[in-house]
PDB file of C-alpha atoms in Angstrom:
ATOM      1  CA  MET A  24       0.429  -0.050   0.329  1.00 40.00           C
ATOM      2  CA  ARG A  25       3.081   2.319   0.675  1.00 44.00           C
ATOM      3  CA  LYS A  26       4.250   2.466  -2.636  1.00 44.00           C
ATOM      4  CA  LEU A  27       1.079   2.636  -4.153  1.00 35.00           C
ATOM      5  CA  LEU A  28       0.292   5.681  -2.564  1.00 35.00           C
ATOM      6  CA  PRO A  29       3.259   8.080  -3.897  1.00 36.00           C
ATOM      7  CA  LEU A  30       2.308   6.248  -7.183  1.00 34.00           C
ATOM      8  CA  ILE A  31      -1.348   7.608  -7.305  1.00 35.00           C
ATOM      9  CA  GLY A  32      -0.041  10.868  -6.421  1.00 39.00           C
ATOM     10  CA  SER A  33       2.401  11.602  -9.026  1.00 35.00           C
ATOM     11  CA  PHE A  34      -0.443  10.332 -11.548  1.00 35.00           C
ATOM     12  CA  ALA A  35      -2.715  13.364  -9.839  1.00 38.00           C
ATOM     13  CA  LEU A  36      -0.184  15.679 -10.411  1.00 36.00           C
ATOM     14  CA  GLY A  37       0.889  14.575 -13.893  1.00 37.00           C
ATOM     15  CA  PHE A  38      -2.569  14.872 -14.968  1.00 40.00           C
ATOM     16  CA  SER A  39      -3.146  18.468 -13.926  1.00 39.00           C
ATOM     17  CA  ALA A  40      -0.385  19.481 -16.006  1.00 40.00           C
ATOM     18  CA  PHE A  41      -2.797  18.786 -18.807  1.00 54.00           C
ATOM     19  CA  ALA A  42      -5.714  20.247 -18.045  1.00 67.00           C
ATOM     20  CA  GLU A  43      -5.945  24.731 -19.754  1.00 83.00           C
ATOM     21  CA  THR A  44      -6.481  27.409 -17.566  1.00 89.00           C
ATOM     22  CA  VAL A  45      -9.579  29.538 -19.739  1.00 94.00           C
ATOM     23  CA  SER A  46      -8.434  33.101 -20.849  1.00 95.00           C
ATOM     24  CA  ILE A  47     -10.748  35.799 -20.717  1.00 95.00           C
ATOM     25  CA  ASP A  48     -10.990  36.356 -24.736  1.00 95.00           C
ATOM     26  CA  ASP A  49     -11.993  31.939 -24.306  1.00 95.00           C
ATOM     27  CA  ALA A  50     -14.411  32.323 -22.107  1.00 95.00           C
ATOM     28  CA  LEU A  51     -16.340  35.096 -24.732  1.00 94.00           C
ATOM     29  CA  LEU A  52     -16.207  32.937 -26.969  1.00 93.00           C
ATOM     30  CA  ALA A  53     -17.279  30.005 -24.988  1.00 93.00           C
ATOM     31  CA  ALA A  54     -20.208  31.569 -23.819  1.00 92.00           C
ATOM     32  CA  GLU A  55     -21.232  33.209 -27.556  1.00 88.00           C
ATOM     33  CA  ARG A  56     -21.171  29.579 -29.031  1.00 90.00           C
ATOM     34  CA  TRP A  57     -22.397  28.251 -26.319  1.00 90.00           C
ATOM     35  CA  CYS A  58     -26.055  30.705 -26.479  1.00 86.00           C
ATOM     36  CA  GLY A  59     -25.540  30.281 -30.275  1.00 84.00           C
ATOM     37  CA  ARG A  60     -26.137  26.422 -30.294  1.00 86.00           C
ATOM     38  CA  ASN A  61     -28.720  26.553 -27.600  1.00 81.00           C
ATOM     39  CA  GLY A  62     -31.171  28.267 -29.861  1.00 72.00           C
ATOM     40  CA  HIS A  63     -33.859  29.460 -27.095  1.00 72.00           C
ATOM     41  CA  LEU A  64     -31.656  30.931 -25.491  1.00 68.00           C
ATOM     42  CA  ALA A  65     -29.928  32.698 -28.742  1.00 60.00           C
ATOM     43  CA  LEU A  66     -31.841  35.709 -29.505  1.00 57.00           C
ATOM     44  CA  LYS A  67     -32.430  36.486 -25.628  1.00 67.00           C
ATOM     45  CA  ALA A  68     -28.558  36.519 -24.643  1.00 69.00           C
ATOM     46  CA  GLY A  69     -26.971  38.014 -27.840  1.00 76.00           C
ATOM     47  CA  VAL A  70     -23.261  38.507 -28.110  1.00 82.00           C
ATOM     48  CA  ALA A  71     -20.333  38.242 -26.032  1.00 83.00           C
ATOM     49  CA  VAL A  72     -19.959  41.852 -24.573  1.00 89.00           C
ATOM     50  CA  GLU A  73     -18.042  41.595 -21.380  1.00 93.00           C
ATOM     51  CA  ALA A  74     -16.238  38.482 -19.291  1.00 94.00           C
ATOM     52  CA  VAL A  75     -14.959  39.167 -15.735  1.00 95.00           C
ATOM     53  CA  PRO A  76     -13.282  37.244 -13.788  1.00 96.00           C
ATOM     54  CA  GLU A  77     -14.811  36.157 -10.314  1.00 96.00           C
ATOM     55  CA  THR A  78     -11.609  34.924  -7.566  1.00 94.00           C
ATOM     56  CA  ASP A  79     -12.216  33.385  -3.587  1.00 92.00           C
ATOM     57  CA  ASP A  80     -10.878  35.314  -1.391  1.00 92.00           C
ATOM     58  CA  ASP A  81      -7.376  33.117  -1.770  1.00 93.00           C
ATOM     59  CA  GLY A  82      -6.886  34.233  -5.367  1.00 93.00           C
ATOM     60  CA  THR A  83      -8.357  31.314  -6.988  1.00 91.00           C
ATOM     61  CA  LEU A  84     -10.007  31.302 -10.297  1.00 94.00           C
ATOM     62  CA  LEU A  85     -13.690  30.191  -9.537  1.00 96.00           C
ATOM     63  CA  TRP A  86     -15.567  31.675 -12.791  1.00 97.00           C
ATOM     64  CA  TYR A  87     -15.876  34.302 -15.296  1.00 97.00           C
ATOM     65  CA  VAL A  88     -19.280  36.450 -15.087  1.00 96.00           C
ATOM     66  CA  VAL A  89     -19.778  37.039 -18.776  1.00 94.00           C
ATOM     67  CA  ARG A  90     -22.257  39.851 -19.634  1.00 91.00           C
ATOM     68  CA  MET A  91     -24.211  39.727 -23.278  1.00 87.00           C
ATOM     69  CA  SER A  92     -25.620  42.342 -25.302  1.00 83.00           C
ATOM     70  CA  GLU A  93     -29.300  41.712 -24.257  1.00 83.00           C
ATOM     71  CA  GLY A  94     -28.536  41.202 -20.648  1.00 81.00           C
ATOM     72  CA  ALA A  95     -28.365  37.914 -19.899  1.00 86.00           C
ATOM     73  CA  ARG A  96     -25.254  36.122 -17.986  1.00 90.00           C
ATOM     74  CA  LEU A  97     -23.066  33.087 -17.912  1.00 92.00           C
ATOM     75  CA  VAL A  98     -20.825  32.077 -15.806  1.00 96.00           C
ATOM     76  CA  VAL A  99     -17.998  29.748 -17.211  1.00 96.00           C
ATOM     77  CA  ALA A 100     -15.364  27.713 -15.978  1.00 96.00           C
ATOM     78  CA  PRO A 101     -12.232  28.920 -15.324  1.00 94.00           C
ATOM     79  CA  ASP A 102     -10.865  25.339 -16.173  1.00 91.00           C
ATOM     80  CA  THR A 103     -11.494  23.236 -19.550  1.00 90.00           C
ATOM     81  CA  CYS A 104     -11.410  20.073 -17.231  1.00 86.00           C
ATOM     82  CA  ILE A 105     -15.605  21.483 -16.411  1.00 91.00           C
ATOM     83  CA  ASP A 106     -18.108  22.112 -18.297  1.00 92.00           C
ATOM     84  CA  PRO A 107     -18.057  25.338 -20.418  1.00 94.00           C
ATOM     85  CA  VAL A 108     -21.341  26.996 -18.866  1.00 94.00           C
ATOM     86  CA  LEU A 109     -22.158  26.669 -15.027  1.00 95.00           C
ATOM     87  CA  ALA A 110     -25.184  29.218 -14.721  1.00 93.00           C
ATOM     88  CA  VAL A 111     -27.379  30.823 -17.162  1.00 90.00           C
ATOM     89  CA  LEU A 112     -28.524  34.302 -15.195  1.00 90.00           C
ATOM     90  CA  ASP A 113     -30.766  37.095 -16.182  1.00 87.00           C
ATOM     91  CA  GLY A 114     -29.064  39.748 -13.563  1.00 85.00           C
ATOM     92  CA  GLU A 115     -26.589  39.669 -11.673  1.00 89.00           C
ATOM     93  CA  LEU A 116     -24.020  36.989  -9.546  1.00 89.00           C
ATOM     94  CA  ASP A 117     -24.374  38.808  -6.020  1.00 91.00           C
ATOM     95  CA  ARG A 118     -21.431  37.917  -4.390  1.00 92.00           C
ATOM     96  CA  SER A 119     -23.164  37.558  -0.719  1.00 93.00           C
ATOM     97  CA  GLY A 120     -25.752  35.766  -1.974  1.00 94.00           C
ATOM     98  CA  LEU A 121     -26.969  31.856  -1.555  1.00 95.00           C
ATOM     99  CA  PHE A 122     -26.271  30.917  -4.947  1.00 95.00           C
ATOM    100  CA  TRP A 123     -22.782  32.287  -5.090  1.00 95.00           C
ATOM    101  CA  SER A 124     -21.854  30.716  -2.194  1.00 96.00           C
ATOM    102  CA  MET A 125     -23.352  27.322  -3.036  1.00 96.00           C
ATOM    103  CA  LEU A 126     -21.584  28.094  -6.667  1.00 96.00           C
ATOM    104  CA  ARG A 127     -18.812  28.556  -5.173  1.00 96.00           C
ATOM    105  CA  THR A 128     -18.596  25.543  -3.286  1.00 96.00           C
ATOM    106  CA  ASP A 129     -19.494  22.703  -6.438  1.00 95.00           C
ATOM    107  CA  VAL A 130     -16.534  24.999  -8.630  1.00 94.00           C
ATOM    108  CA  ARG A 131     -14.044  24.824  -5.631  1.00 92.00           C
ATOM    109  CA  ASN A 132     -15.173  20.532  -5.157  1.00 91.00           C
ATOM    110  CA  ARG A 133     -14.454  20.352  -8.749  1.00 90.00           C
ATOM    111  CA  LEU A 134     -11.081  21.972  -9.337  1.00 87.00           C
ATOM    112  CA  LYS A 135     -10.075  19.632  -6.143  1.00 84.00           C
ATOM    113  CA  LYS A 136     -10.888  16.383  -8.214  1.00 82.00           C
ATOM    114  CA  VAL A 137      -9.571  18.119 -11.772  1.00 76.00           C
ATOM    115  CA  SER A 138      -6.199  15.919 -11.304  1.00 59.00           C
ATOM    116  CA  ALA A 139      -8.245  13.113 -11.460  1.00 63.00           C
ATOM    117  CA  ALA A 140      -8.213  11.873 -14.979  1.00 54.00           C
ATOM    118  CA  THR A 141     -12.633  10.997 -15.172  1.00 55.00           C
ATOM    119  CA  ALA A 142     -15.064  10.576 -18.363  1.00 59.00           C
ATOM    120  CA  ALA A 143     -16.300  13.476 -17.101  1.00 64.00           C
ATOM    121  CA  THR A 144     -13.659  15.763 -17.797  1.00 66.00           C
ATOM    122  CA  THR A 145     -13.231  14.169 -21.334  1.00 72.00           C
ATOM    123  CA  LYS A 146     -16.407  14.898 -21.633  1.00 77.00           C
ATOM    124  CA  ALA A 147     -15.736  18.110 -20.644  1.00 79.00           C
ATOM    125  CA  ALA A 148     -12.672  18.615 -22.398  1.00 80.00           C
ATOM    126  CA  GLY A 149     -14.806  17.695 -26.233  1.00 82.00           C
ATOM    127  CA  LYS A 150     -17.080  20.025 -24.987  1.00 88.00           C
ATOM    128  CA  TRP A 151     -14.454  22.914 -24.965  1.00 87.00           C
ATOM    129  CA  SER A 152     -12.723  21.590 -28.035  1.00 86.00           C
ATOM    130  CA  GLN A 153     -16.160  22.437 -29.660  1.00 87.00           C
ATOM    131  CA  LEU A 154     -16.955  25.812 -28.507  1.00 90.00           C
ATOM    132  CA  LEU A 155     -13.343  26.899 -28.995  1.00 89.00           C
ATOM    133  CA  ARG A 156     -12.579  24.883 -32.105  1.00 81.00           C
ATOM    134  CA  ARG A 157      -9.117  24.064 -31.043  1.00 78.00           C
ATOM    135  CA  GLN A 158      -7.413  21.254 -29.331  1.00 70.00           C
ATOM    136  CA  VAL A 159      -7.544  21.324 -25.260  1.00 72.00           C
ATOM    137  CA  GLN A 160      -5.655  18.464 -23.620  1.00 62.00           C
ATOM    138  CA  VAL A 161      -6.651  15.795 -21.699  1.00 56.00           C
ATOM    139  CA  GLN A 162      -4.730  12.810 -19.958  1.00 47.00           C
ATOM    140  CA  GLY A 163      -1.612  13.930 -21.828  1.00 43.00           C
ATOM    141  CA  ARG A 164      -2.930  13.634 -24.934  1.00 37.00           C
ATOM    142  CA  ARG A 165      -4.827  16.453 -27.622  1.00 36.00           C
ATOM    143  CA  LYS A 166      -8.458  15.622 -28.006  1.00 37.00           C
ATOM    144  CA  LEU A 167     -10.511  17.609 -30.881  1.00 34.00           C
ATOM    145  CA  MET A 168     -13.515  17.031 -31.449  1.00 33.00           C
ATOM    146  CA  SER A 169     -15.825  17.305 -35.265  1.00 32.00           C
ATOM    147  CA  ALA A 170     -17.060  21.269 -35.048  1.00 34.00           C
ATOM    148  CA  ALA A 171     -20.303  19.911 -36.898  1.00 35.00           C
ATOM    149  CA  ALA A 172     -20.973  17.367 -33.483  1.00 39.00           C
ATOM    150  CA  PRO A 173     -23.807  19.392 -31.338  1.00 40.00           C
ATOM    151  CA  VAL A 174     -22.648  19.787 -27.879  1.00 41.00           C
ATOM    152  CA  THR A 175     -24.343  18.973 -25.049  1.00 44.00           C
ATOM    153  CA  THR A 176     -25.471  19.693 -21.997  1.00 44.00           C
TER     154      THR A 176
END
């Protein structure tokens, strides 16, 4: 058992190097394309205008709030191993509110698990590849999904 723990730890550290942190530009692009692929939101959302990073007290990037031209807000994940769009809002995201606190807890837990290679992270990275139309790294290899493939949420 003692020999197994270092092996598991080194695997987890090795995988985490292949997750990509989402940039502001990628958050804007993903939000716009996500709305385009979810037709019922496309007319309500408009185009992405601004992406504001939201950080935790320790400086960890939690998500981006992407403001759309028609007033909607999309909460976009900070890492390509997490599904791209976490929430769609009609208004502001209140940092002192219950939803913000629940979302922070959820994202912090997801970020802790990013180092574990699972089918869910591979699927999320595939969604990011579709939205950004470029490859994102997963489990030490590149994976590119066809841009024509439908995105499931």
